[in-house]
Coordinates of C-alpha atoms and ligand atoms in Angstrom, one line a residue:
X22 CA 36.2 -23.0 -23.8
X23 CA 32.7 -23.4 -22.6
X24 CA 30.1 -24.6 -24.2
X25 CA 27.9 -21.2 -24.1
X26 CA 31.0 -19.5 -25.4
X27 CA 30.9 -21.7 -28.2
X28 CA 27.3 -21.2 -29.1
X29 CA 28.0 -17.8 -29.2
X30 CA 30.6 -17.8 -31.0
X31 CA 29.0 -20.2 -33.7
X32 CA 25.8 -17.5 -33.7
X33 CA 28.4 -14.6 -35.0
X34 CA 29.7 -17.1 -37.1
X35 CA 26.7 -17.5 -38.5
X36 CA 25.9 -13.7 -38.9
X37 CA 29.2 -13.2 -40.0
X38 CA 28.9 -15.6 -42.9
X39 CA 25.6 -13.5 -44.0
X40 CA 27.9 -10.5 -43.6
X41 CA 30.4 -12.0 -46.5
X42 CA 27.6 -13.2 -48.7
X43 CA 26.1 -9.2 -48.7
X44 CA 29.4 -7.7 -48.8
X45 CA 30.2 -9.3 -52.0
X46 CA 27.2 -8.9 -53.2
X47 CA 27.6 -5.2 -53.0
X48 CA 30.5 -4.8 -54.2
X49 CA 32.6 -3.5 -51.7
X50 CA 36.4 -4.5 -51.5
X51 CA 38.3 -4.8 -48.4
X52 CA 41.8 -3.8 -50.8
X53 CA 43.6 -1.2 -50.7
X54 CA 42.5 1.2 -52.7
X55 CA 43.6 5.2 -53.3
X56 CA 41.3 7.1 -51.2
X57 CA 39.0 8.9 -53.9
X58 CA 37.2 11.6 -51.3
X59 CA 40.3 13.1 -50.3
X60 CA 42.0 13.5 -53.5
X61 CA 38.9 14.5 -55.7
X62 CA 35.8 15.5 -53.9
X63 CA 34.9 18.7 -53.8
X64 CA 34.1 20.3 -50.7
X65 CA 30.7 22.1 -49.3
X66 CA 29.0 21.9 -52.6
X67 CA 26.5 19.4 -51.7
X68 CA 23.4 20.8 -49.6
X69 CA 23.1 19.4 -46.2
X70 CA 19.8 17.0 -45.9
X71 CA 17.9 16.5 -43.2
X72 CA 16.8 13.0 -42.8
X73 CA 12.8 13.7 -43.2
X74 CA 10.4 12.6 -40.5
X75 CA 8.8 9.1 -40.1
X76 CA 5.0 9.3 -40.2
X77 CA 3.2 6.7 -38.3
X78 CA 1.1 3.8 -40.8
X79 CA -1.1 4.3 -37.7
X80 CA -2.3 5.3 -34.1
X81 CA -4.4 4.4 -31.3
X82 CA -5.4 5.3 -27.8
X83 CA -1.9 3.1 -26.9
X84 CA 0.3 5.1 -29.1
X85 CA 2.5 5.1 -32.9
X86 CA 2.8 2.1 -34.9
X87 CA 6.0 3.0 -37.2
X88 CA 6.8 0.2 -40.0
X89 CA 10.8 0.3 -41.1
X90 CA 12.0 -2.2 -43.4
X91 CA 16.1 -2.8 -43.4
X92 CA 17.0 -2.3 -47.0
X93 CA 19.4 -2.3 -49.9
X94 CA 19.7 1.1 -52.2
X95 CA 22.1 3.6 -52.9
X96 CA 22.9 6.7 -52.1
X97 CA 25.2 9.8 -53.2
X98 CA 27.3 10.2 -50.5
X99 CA 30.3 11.9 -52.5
X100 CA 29.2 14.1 -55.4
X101 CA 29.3 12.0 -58.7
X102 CA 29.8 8.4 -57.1
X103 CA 26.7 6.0 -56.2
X104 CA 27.1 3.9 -52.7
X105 CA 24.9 1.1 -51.7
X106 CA 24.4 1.3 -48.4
X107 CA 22.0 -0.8 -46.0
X108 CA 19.6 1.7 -44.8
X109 CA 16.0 1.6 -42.9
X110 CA 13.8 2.5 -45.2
X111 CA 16.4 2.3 -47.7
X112 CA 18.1 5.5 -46.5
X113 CA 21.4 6.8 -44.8
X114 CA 20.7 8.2 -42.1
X115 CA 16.8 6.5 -41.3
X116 CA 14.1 8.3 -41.2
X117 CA 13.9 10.5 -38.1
X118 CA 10.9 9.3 -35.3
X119 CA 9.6 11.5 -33.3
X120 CA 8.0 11.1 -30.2
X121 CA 6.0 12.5 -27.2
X122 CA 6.9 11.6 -23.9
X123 CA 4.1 9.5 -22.2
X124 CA 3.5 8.0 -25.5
X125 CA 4.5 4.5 -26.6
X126 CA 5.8 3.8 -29.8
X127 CA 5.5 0.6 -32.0
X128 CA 8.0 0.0 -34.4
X129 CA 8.0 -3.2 -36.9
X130 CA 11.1 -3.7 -37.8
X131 CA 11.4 -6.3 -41.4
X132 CA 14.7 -7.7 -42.7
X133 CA 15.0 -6.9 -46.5
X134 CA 18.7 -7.5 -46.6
X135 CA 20.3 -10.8 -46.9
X136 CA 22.2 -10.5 -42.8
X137 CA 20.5 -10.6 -39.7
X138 CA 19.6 -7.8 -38.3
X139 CA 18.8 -6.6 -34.7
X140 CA 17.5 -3.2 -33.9
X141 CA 18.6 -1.3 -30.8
X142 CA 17.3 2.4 -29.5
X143 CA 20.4 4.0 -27.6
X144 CA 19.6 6.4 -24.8
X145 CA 16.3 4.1 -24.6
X146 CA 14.4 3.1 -21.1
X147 CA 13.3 0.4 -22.7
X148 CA 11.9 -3.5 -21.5
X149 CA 14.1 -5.9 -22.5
X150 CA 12.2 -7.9 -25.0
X151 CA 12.8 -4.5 -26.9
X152 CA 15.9 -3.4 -26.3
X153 CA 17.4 -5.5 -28.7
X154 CA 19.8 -8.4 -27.6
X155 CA 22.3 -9.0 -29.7
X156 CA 21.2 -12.6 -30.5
X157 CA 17.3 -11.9 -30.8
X158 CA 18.0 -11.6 -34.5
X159 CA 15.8 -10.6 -37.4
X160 CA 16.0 -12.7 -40.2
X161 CA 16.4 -11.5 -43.6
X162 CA 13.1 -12.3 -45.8
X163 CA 13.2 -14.8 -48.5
X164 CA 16.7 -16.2 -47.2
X165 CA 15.1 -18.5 -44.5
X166 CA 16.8 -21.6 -46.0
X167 CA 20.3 -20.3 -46.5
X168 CA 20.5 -18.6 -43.0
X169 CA 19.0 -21.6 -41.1
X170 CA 21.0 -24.2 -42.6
X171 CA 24.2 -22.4 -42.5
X172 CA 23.6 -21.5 -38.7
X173 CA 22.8 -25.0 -38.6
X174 CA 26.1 -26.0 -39.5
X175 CA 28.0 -23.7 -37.3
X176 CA 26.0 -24.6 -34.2
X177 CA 26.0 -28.9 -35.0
X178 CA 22.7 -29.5 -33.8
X179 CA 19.6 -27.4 -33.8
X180 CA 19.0 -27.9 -30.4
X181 CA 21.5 -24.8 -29.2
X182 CA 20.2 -22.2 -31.2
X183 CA 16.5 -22.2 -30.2
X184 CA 17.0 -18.3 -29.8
X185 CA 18.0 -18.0 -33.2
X186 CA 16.0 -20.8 -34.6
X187 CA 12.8 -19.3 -33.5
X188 CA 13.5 -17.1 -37.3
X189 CA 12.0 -14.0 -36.9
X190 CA 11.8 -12.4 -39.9
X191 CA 10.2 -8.9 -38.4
X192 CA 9.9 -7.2 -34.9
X193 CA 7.6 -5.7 -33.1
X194 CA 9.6 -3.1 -30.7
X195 CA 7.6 -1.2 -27.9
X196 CA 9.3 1.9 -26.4
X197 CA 7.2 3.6 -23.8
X198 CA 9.1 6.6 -24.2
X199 CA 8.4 7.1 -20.4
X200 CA 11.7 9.4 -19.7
X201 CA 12.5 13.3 -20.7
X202 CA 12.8 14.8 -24.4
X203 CA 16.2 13.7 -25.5
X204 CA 17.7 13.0 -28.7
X205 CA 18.0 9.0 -28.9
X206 CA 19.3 7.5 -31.5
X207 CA 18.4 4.0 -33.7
X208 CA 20.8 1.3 -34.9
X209 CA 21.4 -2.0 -35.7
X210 CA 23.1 -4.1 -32.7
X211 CA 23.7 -7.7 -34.4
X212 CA 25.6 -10.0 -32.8
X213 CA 29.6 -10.1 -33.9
X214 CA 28.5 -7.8 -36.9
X215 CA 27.2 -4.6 -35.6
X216 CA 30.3 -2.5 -36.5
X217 CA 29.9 -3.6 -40.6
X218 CA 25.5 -3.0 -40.5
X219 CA 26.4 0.2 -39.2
X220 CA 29.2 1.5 -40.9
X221 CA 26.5 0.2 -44.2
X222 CA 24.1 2.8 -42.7
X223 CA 21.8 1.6 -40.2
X224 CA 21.3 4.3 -38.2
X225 CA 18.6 7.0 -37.5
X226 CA 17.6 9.6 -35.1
X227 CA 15.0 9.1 -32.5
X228 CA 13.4 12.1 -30.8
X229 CA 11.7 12.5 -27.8
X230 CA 10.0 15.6 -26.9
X231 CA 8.1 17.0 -24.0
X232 CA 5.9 19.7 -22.4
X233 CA 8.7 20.8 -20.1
X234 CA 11.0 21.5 -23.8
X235 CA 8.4 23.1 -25.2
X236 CA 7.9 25.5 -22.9
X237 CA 11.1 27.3 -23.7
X238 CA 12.1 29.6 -26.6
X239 CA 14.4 27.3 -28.4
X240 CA 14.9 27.0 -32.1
X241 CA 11.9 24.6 -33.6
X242 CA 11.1 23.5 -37.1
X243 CA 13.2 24.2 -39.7
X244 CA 15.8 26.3 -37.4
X245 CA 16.0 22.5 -35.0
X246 CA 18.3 20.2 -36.9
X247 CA 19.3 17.0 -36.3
X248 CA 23.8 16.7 -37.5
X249 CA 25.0 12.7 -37.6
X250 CA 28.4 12.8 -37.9
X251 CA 29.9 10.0 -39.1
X252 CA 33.4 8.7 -40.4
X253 CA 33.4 6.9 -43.7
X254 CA 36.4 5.2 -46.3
X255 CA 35.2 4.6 -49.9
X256 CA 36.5 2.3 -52.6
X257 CA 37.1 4.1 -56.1
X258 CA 33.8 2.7 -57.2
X259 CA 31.8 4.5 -54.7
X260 CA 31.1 1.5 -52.2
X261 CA 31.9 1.8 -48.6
X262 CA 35.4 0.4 -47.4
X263 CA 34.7 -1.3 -45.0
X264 CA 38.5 -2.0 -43.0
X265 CA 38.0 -2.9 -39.1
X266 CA 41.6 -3.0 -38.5
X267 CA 41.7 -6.1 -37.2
X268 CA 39.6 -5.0 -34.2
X269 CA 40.6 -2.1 -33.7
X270 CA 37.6 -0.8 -35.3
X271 CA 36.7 1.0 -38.8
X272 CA 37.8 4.5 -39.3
X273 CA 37.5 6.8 -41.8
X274 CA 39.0 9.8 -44.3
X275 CA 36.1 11.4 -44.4
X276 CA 33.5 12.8 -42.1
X277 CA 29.8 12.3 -43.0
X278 CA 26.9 14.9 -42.0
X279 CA 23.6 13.2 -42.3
X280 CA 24.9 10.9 -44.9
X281 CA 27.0 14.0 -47.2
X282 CA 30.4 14.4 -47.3
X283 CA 31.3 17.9 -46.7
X284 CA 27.8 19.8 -46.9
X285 CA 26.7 23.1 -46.7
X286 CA 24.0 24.8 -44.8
X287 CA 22.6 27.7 -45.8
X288 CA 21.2 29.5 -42.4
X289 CA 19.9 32.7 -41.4
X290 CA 20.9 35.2 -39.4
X291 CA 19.2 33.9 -36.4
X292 CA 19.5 31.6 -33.5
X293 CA 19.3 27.5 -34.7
X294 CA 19.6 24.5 -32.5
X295 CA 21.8 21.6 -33.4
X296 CA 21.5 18.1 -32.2
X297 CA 25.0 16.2 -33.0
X298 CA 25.6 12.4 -32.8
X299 CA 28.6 11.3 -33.1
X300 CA 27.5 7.5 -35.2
X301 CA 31.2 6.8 -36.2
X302 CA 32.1 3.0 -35.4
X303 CA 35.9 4.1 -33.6
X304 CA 36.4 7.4 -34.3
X305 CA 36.3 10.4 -31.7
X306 CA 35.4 14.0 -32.8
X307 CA 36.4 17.2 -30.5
X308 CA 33.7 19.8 -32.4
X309 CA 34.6 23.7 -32.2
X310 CA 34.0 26.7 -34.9
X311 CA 36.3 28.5 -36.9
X312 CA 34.9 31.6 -35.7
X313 CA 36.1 30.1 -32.3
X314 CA 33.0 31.7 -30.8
X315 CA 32.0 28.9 -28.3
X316 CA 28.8 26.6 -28.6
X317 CA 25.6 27.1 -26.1
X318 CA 25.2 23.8 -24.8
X319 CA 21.9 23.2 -23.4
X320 CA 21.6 18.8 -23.3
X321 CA 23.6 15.8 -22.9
X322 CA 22.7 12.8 -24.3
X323 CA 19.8 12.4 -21.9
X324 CA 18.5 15.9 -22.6
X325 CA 18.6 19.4 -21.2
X326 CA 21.2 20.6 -19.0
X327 CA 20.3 22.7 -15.5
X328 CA 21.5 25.1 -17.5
X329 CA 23.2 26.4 -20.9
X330 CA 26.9 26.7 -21.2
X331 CA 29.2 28.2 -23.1
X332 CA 31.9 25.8 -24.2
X333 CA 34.4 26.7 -27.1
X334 CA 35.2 22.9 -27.5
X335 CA 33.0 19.5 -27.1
X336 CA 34.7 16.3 -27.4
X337 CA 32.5 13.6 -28.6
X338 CA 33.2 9.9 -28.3
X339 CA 31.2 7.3 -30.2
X340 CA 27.5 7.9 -29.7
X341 CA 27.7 11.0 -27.6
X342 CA 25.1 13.3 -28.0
X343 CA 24.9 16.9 -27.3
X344 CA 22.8 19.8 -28.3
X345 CA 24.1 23.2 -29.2
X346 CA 22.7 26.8 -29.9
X347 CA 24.7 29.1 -32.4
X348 CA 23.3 32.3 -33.0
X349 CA 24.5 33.4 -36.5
X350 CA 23.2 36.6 -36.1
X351 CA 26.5 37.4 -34.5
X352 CA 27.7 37.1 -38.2
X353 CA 27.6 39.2 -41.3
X354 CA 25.3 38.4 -44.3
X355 CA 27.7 36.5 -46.9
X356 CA 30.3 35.1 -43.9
X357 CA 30.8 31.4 -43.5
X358 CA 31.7 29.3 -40.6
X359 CA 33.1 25.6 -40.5
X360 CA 32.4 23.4 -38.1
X361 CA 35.3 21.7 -37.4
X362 CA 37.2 18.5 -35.5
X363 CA 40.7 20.1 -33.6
X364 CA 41.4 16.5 -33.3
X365 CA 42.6 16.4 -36.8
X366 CA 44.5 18.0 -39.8
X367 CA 43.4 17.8 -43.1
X368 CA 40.3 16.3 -44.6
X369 CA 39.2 14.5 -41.4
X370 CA 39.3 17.8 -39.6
X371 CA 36.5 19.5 -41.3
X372 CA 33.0 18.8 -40.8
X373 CA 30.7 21.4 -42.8
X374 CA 29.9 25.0 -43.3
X375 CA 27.2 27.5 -42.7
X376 CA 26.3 30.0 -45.3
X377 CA 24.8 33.2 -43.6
X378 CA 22.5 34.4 -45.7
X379 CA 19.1 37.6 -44.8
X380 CA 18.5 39.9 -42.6
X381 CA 19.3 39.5 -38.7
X382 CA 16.3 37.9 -36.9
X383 CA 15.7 38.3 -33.1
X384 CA 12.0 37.7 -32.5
X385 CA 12.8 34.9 -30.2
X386 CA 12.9 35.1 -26.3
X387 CA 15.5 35.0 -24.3
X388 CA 17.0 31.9 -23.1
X389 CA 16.5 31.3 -19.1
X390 CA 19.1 30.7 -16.8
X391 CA 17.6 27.7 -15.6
X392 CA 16.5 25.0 -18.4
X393 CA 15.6 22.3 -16.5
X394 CA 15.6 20.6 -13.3
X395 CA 18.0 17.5 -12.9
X396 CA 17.9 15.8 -9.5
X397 CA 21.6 15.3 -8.4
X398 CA 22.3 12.0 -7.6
X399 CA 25.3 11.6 -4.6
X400 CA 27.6 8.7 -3.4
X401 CA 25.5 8.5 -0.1
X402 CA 22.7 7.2 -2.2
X403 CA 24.7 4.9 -3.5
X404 CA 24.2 0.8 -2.5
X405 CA 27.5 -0.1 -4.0
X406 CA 30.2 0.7 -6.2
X407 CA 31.1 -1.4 -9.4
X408 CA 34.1 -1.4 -10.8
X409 CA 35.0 -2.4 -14.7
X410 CA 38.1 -2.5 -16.4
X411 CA 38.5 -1.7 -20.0
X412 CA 40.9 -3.5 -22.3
X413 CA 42.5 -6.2 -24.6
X414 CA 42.4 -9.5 -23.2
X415 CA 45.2 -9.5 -21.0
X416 CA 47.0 -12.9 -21.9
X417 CA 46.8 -11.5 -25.3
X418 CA 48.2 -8.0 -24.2
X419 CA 51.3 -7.3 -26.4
X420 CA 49.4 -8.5 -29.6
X421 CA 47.3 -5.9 -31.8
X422 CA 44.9 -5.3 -32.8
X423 CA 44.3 -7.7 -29.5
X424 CA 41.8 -10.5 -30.8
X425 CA 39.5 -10.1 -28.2
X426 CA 38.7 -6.9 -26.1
X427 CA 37.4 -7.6 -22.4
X428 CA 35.5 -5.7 -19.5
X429 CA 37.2 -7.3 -16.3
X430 CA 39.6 -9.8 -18.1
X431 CA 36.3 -11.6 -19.4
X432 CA 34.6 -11.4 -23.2
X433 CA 30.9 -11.1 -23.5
X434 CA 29.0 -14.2 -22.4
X435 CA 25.3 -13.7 -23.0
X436 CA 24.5 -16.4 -20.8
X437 CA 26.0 -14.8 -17.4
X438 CA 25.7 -11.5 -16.0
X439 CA 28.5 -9.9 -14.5
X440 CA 26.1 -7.3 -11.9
X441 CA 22.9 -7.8 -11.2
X442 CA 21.4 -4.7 -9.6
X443 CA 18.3 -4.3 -7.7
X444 CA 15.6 -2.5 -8.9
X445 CA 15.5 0.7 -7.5
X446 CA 19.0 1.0 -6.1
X447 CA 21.8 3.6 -7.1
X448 CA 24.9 2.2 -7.7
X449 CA 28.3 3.9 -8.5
X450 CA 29.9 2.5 -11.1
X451 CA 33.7 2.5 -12.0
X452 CA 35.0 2.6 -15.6
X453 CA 39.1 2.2 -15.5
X454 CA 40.8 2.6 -18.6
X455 CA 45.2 1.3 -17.3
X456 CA 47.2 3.1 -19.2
X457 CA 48.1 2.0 -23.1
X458 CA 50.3 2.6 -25.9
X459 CA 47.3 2.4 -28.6
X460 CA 45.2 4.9 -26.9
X461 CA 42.4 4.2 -28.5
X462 CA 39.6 5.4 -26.7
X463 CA 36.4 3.1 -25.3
X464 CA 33.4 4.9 -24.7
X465 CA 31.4 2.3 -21.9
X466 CA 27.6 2.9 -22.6
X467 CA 25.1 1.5 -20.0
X468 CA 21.9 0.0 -22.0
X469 CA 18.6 1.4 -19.8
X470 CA 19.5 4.0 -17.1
X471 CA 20.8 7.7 -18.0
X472 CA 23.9 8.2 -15.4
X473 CA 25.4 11.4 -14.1
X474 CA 29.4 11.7 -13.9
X475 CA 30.4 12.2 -10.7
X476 CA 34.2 12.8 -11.5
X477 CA 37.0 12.0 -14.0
X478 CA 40.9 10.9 -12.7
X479 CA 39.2 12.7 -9.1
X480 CA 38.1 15.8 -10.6
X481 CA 35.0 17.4 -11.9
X482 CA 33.5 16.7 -15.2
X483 CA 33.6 18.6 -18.6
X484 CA 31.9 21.1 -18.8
X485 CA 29.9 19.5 -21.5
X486 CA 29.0 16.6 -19.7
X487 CA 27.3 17.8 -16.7
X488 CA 23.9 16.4 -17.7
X489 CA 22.3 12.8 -18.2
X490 CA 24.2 11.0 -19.9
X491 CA 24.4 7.0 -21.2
X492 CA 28.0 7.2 -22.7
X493 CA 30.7 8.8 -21.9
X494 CA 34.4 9.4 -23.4
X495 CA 36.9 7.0 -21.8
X496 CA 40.5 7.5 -22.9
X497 CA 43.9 6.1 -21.7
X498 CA 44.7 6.2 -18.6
X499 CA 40.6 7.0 -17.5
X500 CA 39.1 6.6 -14.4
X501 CA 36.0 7.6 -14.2
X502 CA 32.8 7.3 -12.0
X503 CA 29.4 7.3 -13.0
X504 CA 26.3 7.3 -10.8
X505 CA 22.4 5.9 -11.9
X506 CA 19.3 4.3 -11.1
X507 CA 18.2 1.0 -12.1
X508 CA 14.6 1.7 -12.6
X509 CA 11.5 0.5 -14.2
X510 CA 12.4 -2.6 -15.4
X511 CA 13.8 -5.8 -14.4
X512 CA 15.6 -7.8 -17.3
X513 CA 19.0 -8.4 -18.9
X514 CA 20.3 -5.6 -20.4
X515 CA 24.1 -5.0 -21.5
X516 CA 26.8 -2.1 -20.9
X517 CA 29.6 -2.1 -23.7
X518 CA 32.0 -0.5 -25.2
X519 CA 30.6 1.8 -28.1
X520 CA 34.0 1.7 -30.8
X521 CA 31.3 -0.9 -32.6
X522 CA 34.4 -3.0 -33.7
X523 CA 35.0 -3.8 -29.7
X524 CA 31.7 -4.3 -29.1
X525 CA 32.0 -7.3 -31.9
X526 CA 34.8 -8.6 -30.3
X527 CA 33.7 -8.9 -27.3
X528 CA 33.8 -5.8 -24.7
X529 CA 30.4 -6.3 -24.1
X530 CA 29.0 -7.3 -20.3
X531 CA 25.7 -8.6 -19.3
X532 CA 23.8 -7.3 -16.5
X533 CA 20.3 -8.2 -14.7
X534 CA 18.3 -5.7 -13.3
X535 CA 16.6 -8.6 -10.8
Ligands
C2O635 CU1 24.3 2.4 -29.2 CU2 24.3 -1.1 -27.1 O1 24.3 0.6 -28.2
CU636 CU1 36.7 -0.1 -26.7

């Protein structure tokens, strides 16, 4: 073992000892326990909410200063039970941010809980002393002494941990928000500990918006609503069960909508515009109606689409994006629909339902052909081609959960980078999946760029993923190539596999932009 691996190792460690400490002081039990949602709860009672809007403390000529504080509280997440989550702000989901393209935003990012903390924007063209490396950790507040000394211990000498000793105890992030309206998302990224903050709630929406967006007749306001989807497992006292699996990663019985089990919407007869994360740690969603009238797609993850399509289906690995239209005006006052998840039976495969309520409204335009304009990237402009291998550690192949997942054979080493592209080039790169008997999926996201898929096992891509994307659904057996961009900034940056249990351990790479 080398000695960076071993620094690194004794940093999660050290996190993951601040994870124990906060896990039993909420409460929550890792034993098992009857599943209380799927026997008891009762289904699409509870309203849907909408995670409300950050406003800024302040603004200036260089953009929105946001303050979010990382925070114990509870929530009702199942009707009659109280959960403590960790939530910014104190709530599950965050508060939604909003912002304008060609505007920075300033976030401050303070460490109420008693774990480190590190906050990450996904979809994000970001520098890198914002982008949130998984060692470049917030400190909780008040709990300098315990922390320190405990990391202490794990490293042996102070000397190695002058990343982590430097004990921030806030952040100040800066994301330029330089690149097209999209729907981003917000969420914690510590090192070796990511899949439990998470699954605690530390998540939010982050939306960008634009001129070009504006300019067409899409649903707004009240009628434009952000859906995180999320798998959760509760204890009979209402906590979160938190059960990675080994690492396989944490699952759940139950599918979340903005923080709800099971809600309802009430919507009118009239087009709306849905923007759907799928925030579970490991779990994959394939979304369709029970109406089986098909979505409009009109974005990926990195926003609009060339143009809408019609797609009766959208498979969503972990932190996919997409954004749909549904036009309930196609439905009777008094009908309901479900959204629901073909990929299972029972109470994991519904998701919510829409109550049509009033009169049919049409006084919207019509949608254009053409949304937006998306500059095709091809193989010719391509420098090089990558290629990264997805799996368990392969001397450790015929154990699982396997104890260590690898890109390439190798676990995450912060200290070397594993491609170092060129500002400025296009490079293809390769995501191979060989063929396994767990078939659990790993969705590679690329930190930085937004790619384009330029084909899946040699033929075209979904339908739903012909757009910019930054993650993308790798399943058994994958081969998949993607095509991007390194631009704007140079900087270490990672690409990793989003099931959040995987990315702890360790099927997470490096890479330099140089
Ligand atoms: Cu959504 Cu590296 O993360
Ligand atoms: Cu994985």
């Amino acid at each position: 073992m080398t000695k960076t691996i071993k620094r690194r190792d004794a940093l999660k460690l050290a996190l993951g000892g601040g994870v124990t400490t906060a896990l039993q002081a909420c409460g929550s039990r890792l034993s098992h326990e009857a599943h209380i949602i799927t026997e008891t709860a009762p289904r699409f009672e509870a309203a849907l909410p909408i995670p409300p809007v950050l406003e800024p403390a302040h603004s200036d000529e260089l953009g929105d200063y946001y303050e979010i504080e990382a925070r114990e509280s509870t929530a009702t997440i199942v009707p009659g039970k109280h959960t403590t989550i960790w939530g910014y702000n104190g709530i599950f989901p965050g508060p939604t941010i909003k912002a304008t393209r060609g505007r920075a935003t300033h976030v401050r990012f303070t460490n109420r809980l008693q774990t480190p903390v590190v906050a990450h924007l996904h979809g994000g063209h970001t520098p890198p002393d914002s982008d949130g490396w998984p060692s470049d950790v917030i400190f909780p507040v008040g709990h300098q002494a315990s922390v320190t000394s405990m990391a202490m211990a794990h490293m042996g000498h102070s000397g190695e941990i002058a990343e982590a000793a430097a004990l921030k105890y806030e952040h100040n992030y800066t994301y330029p928000n330089d690149r097209r309206a999209a729907t981003l998302w917000y969420h914690d990224h510590a090192m070796g500990a990511t899949g439990h903050n998470v699954y605690m709630g530390l998540a939010g929406f982050y939306l960008v918006e634009d001129e070009d967006e504006r300019s067409l007749p899409l649903p707004s306001g009240r009628y434009d609503i952000p859906l995180m989807l999320c798998a959760r497992q509760f204890n009979d006292d209402g906590s979160f069960r938190y059960n990675p699996h080994g690492h396989a990663g944490a699952e759940g019985d139950v599918i979340l909508v903005n923080g709800v089990a099971w809600p309802a919407l009430q919507v009118e007869r009239r087009r709306y515009r849905f923007r759907i994360l799928n925030a579970s740690n490991a779990t994959t969603f394939t979304l369709a109606l029970s109406s089986a009238l098909p979505f409009l797609q009109i974005a990926t993850d990195g926003g609009l689409m060339a143009r809408p399509a019609e797609v009766p289906r959208i498979s969503m690995a972990m932190a996919e994006r997409v954004e749909v239209l549904i036009d309930f005006s196609a439905y009777a006052k008094g009908d309901s629909v479900f959204l629901r998840n073909t990929e299972k039976h029972g109470p994991l495969g519904d998701i919510m339902r829409f109550d049509i309520t009033g009169p049919a409204v049409s006084d919207y335009g019509e949608l254009p052909d053409h949304l937006s304009v998306i500059e095709a990237l091809t193989p010719e402009a391509a420098v090089r081609t990558r290629t990264f291998t997805f799996g368990p550690r392969s001397e450790l192949k015929f154990h699982y959960p396997p104890i260590y997942w690898a890109i390439n054979g190798k676990r995450f080493d912060p200290d070397h980078a594993q491609a170092n592209p060129r500002l400025g080039d296009v490079e293809i790169w390769r995501f191979v999946y060989e063929k396994s008997p767990w078939k659990q999926t790993h969705p590679p996201h690329i930190h930085l760029v937004n790619f384009q898929i330029l084909d899946r096992n040699g033929q075209a891509p979904y339908p739903h993923e012909r757009g910019w994307k930054d993650t993308l659904r790798l399943d058994s057996g994958g081969d998949v190539r993607v095509i991007m961009r390194f631009d704007g900034y140079r900087g270490r940056y990672l690409m990793h596999c989003h099931n959040l249990e995987h990315e702890d351990y360790d099927m997470m790479m490096r890479f330099d932009v140089v």
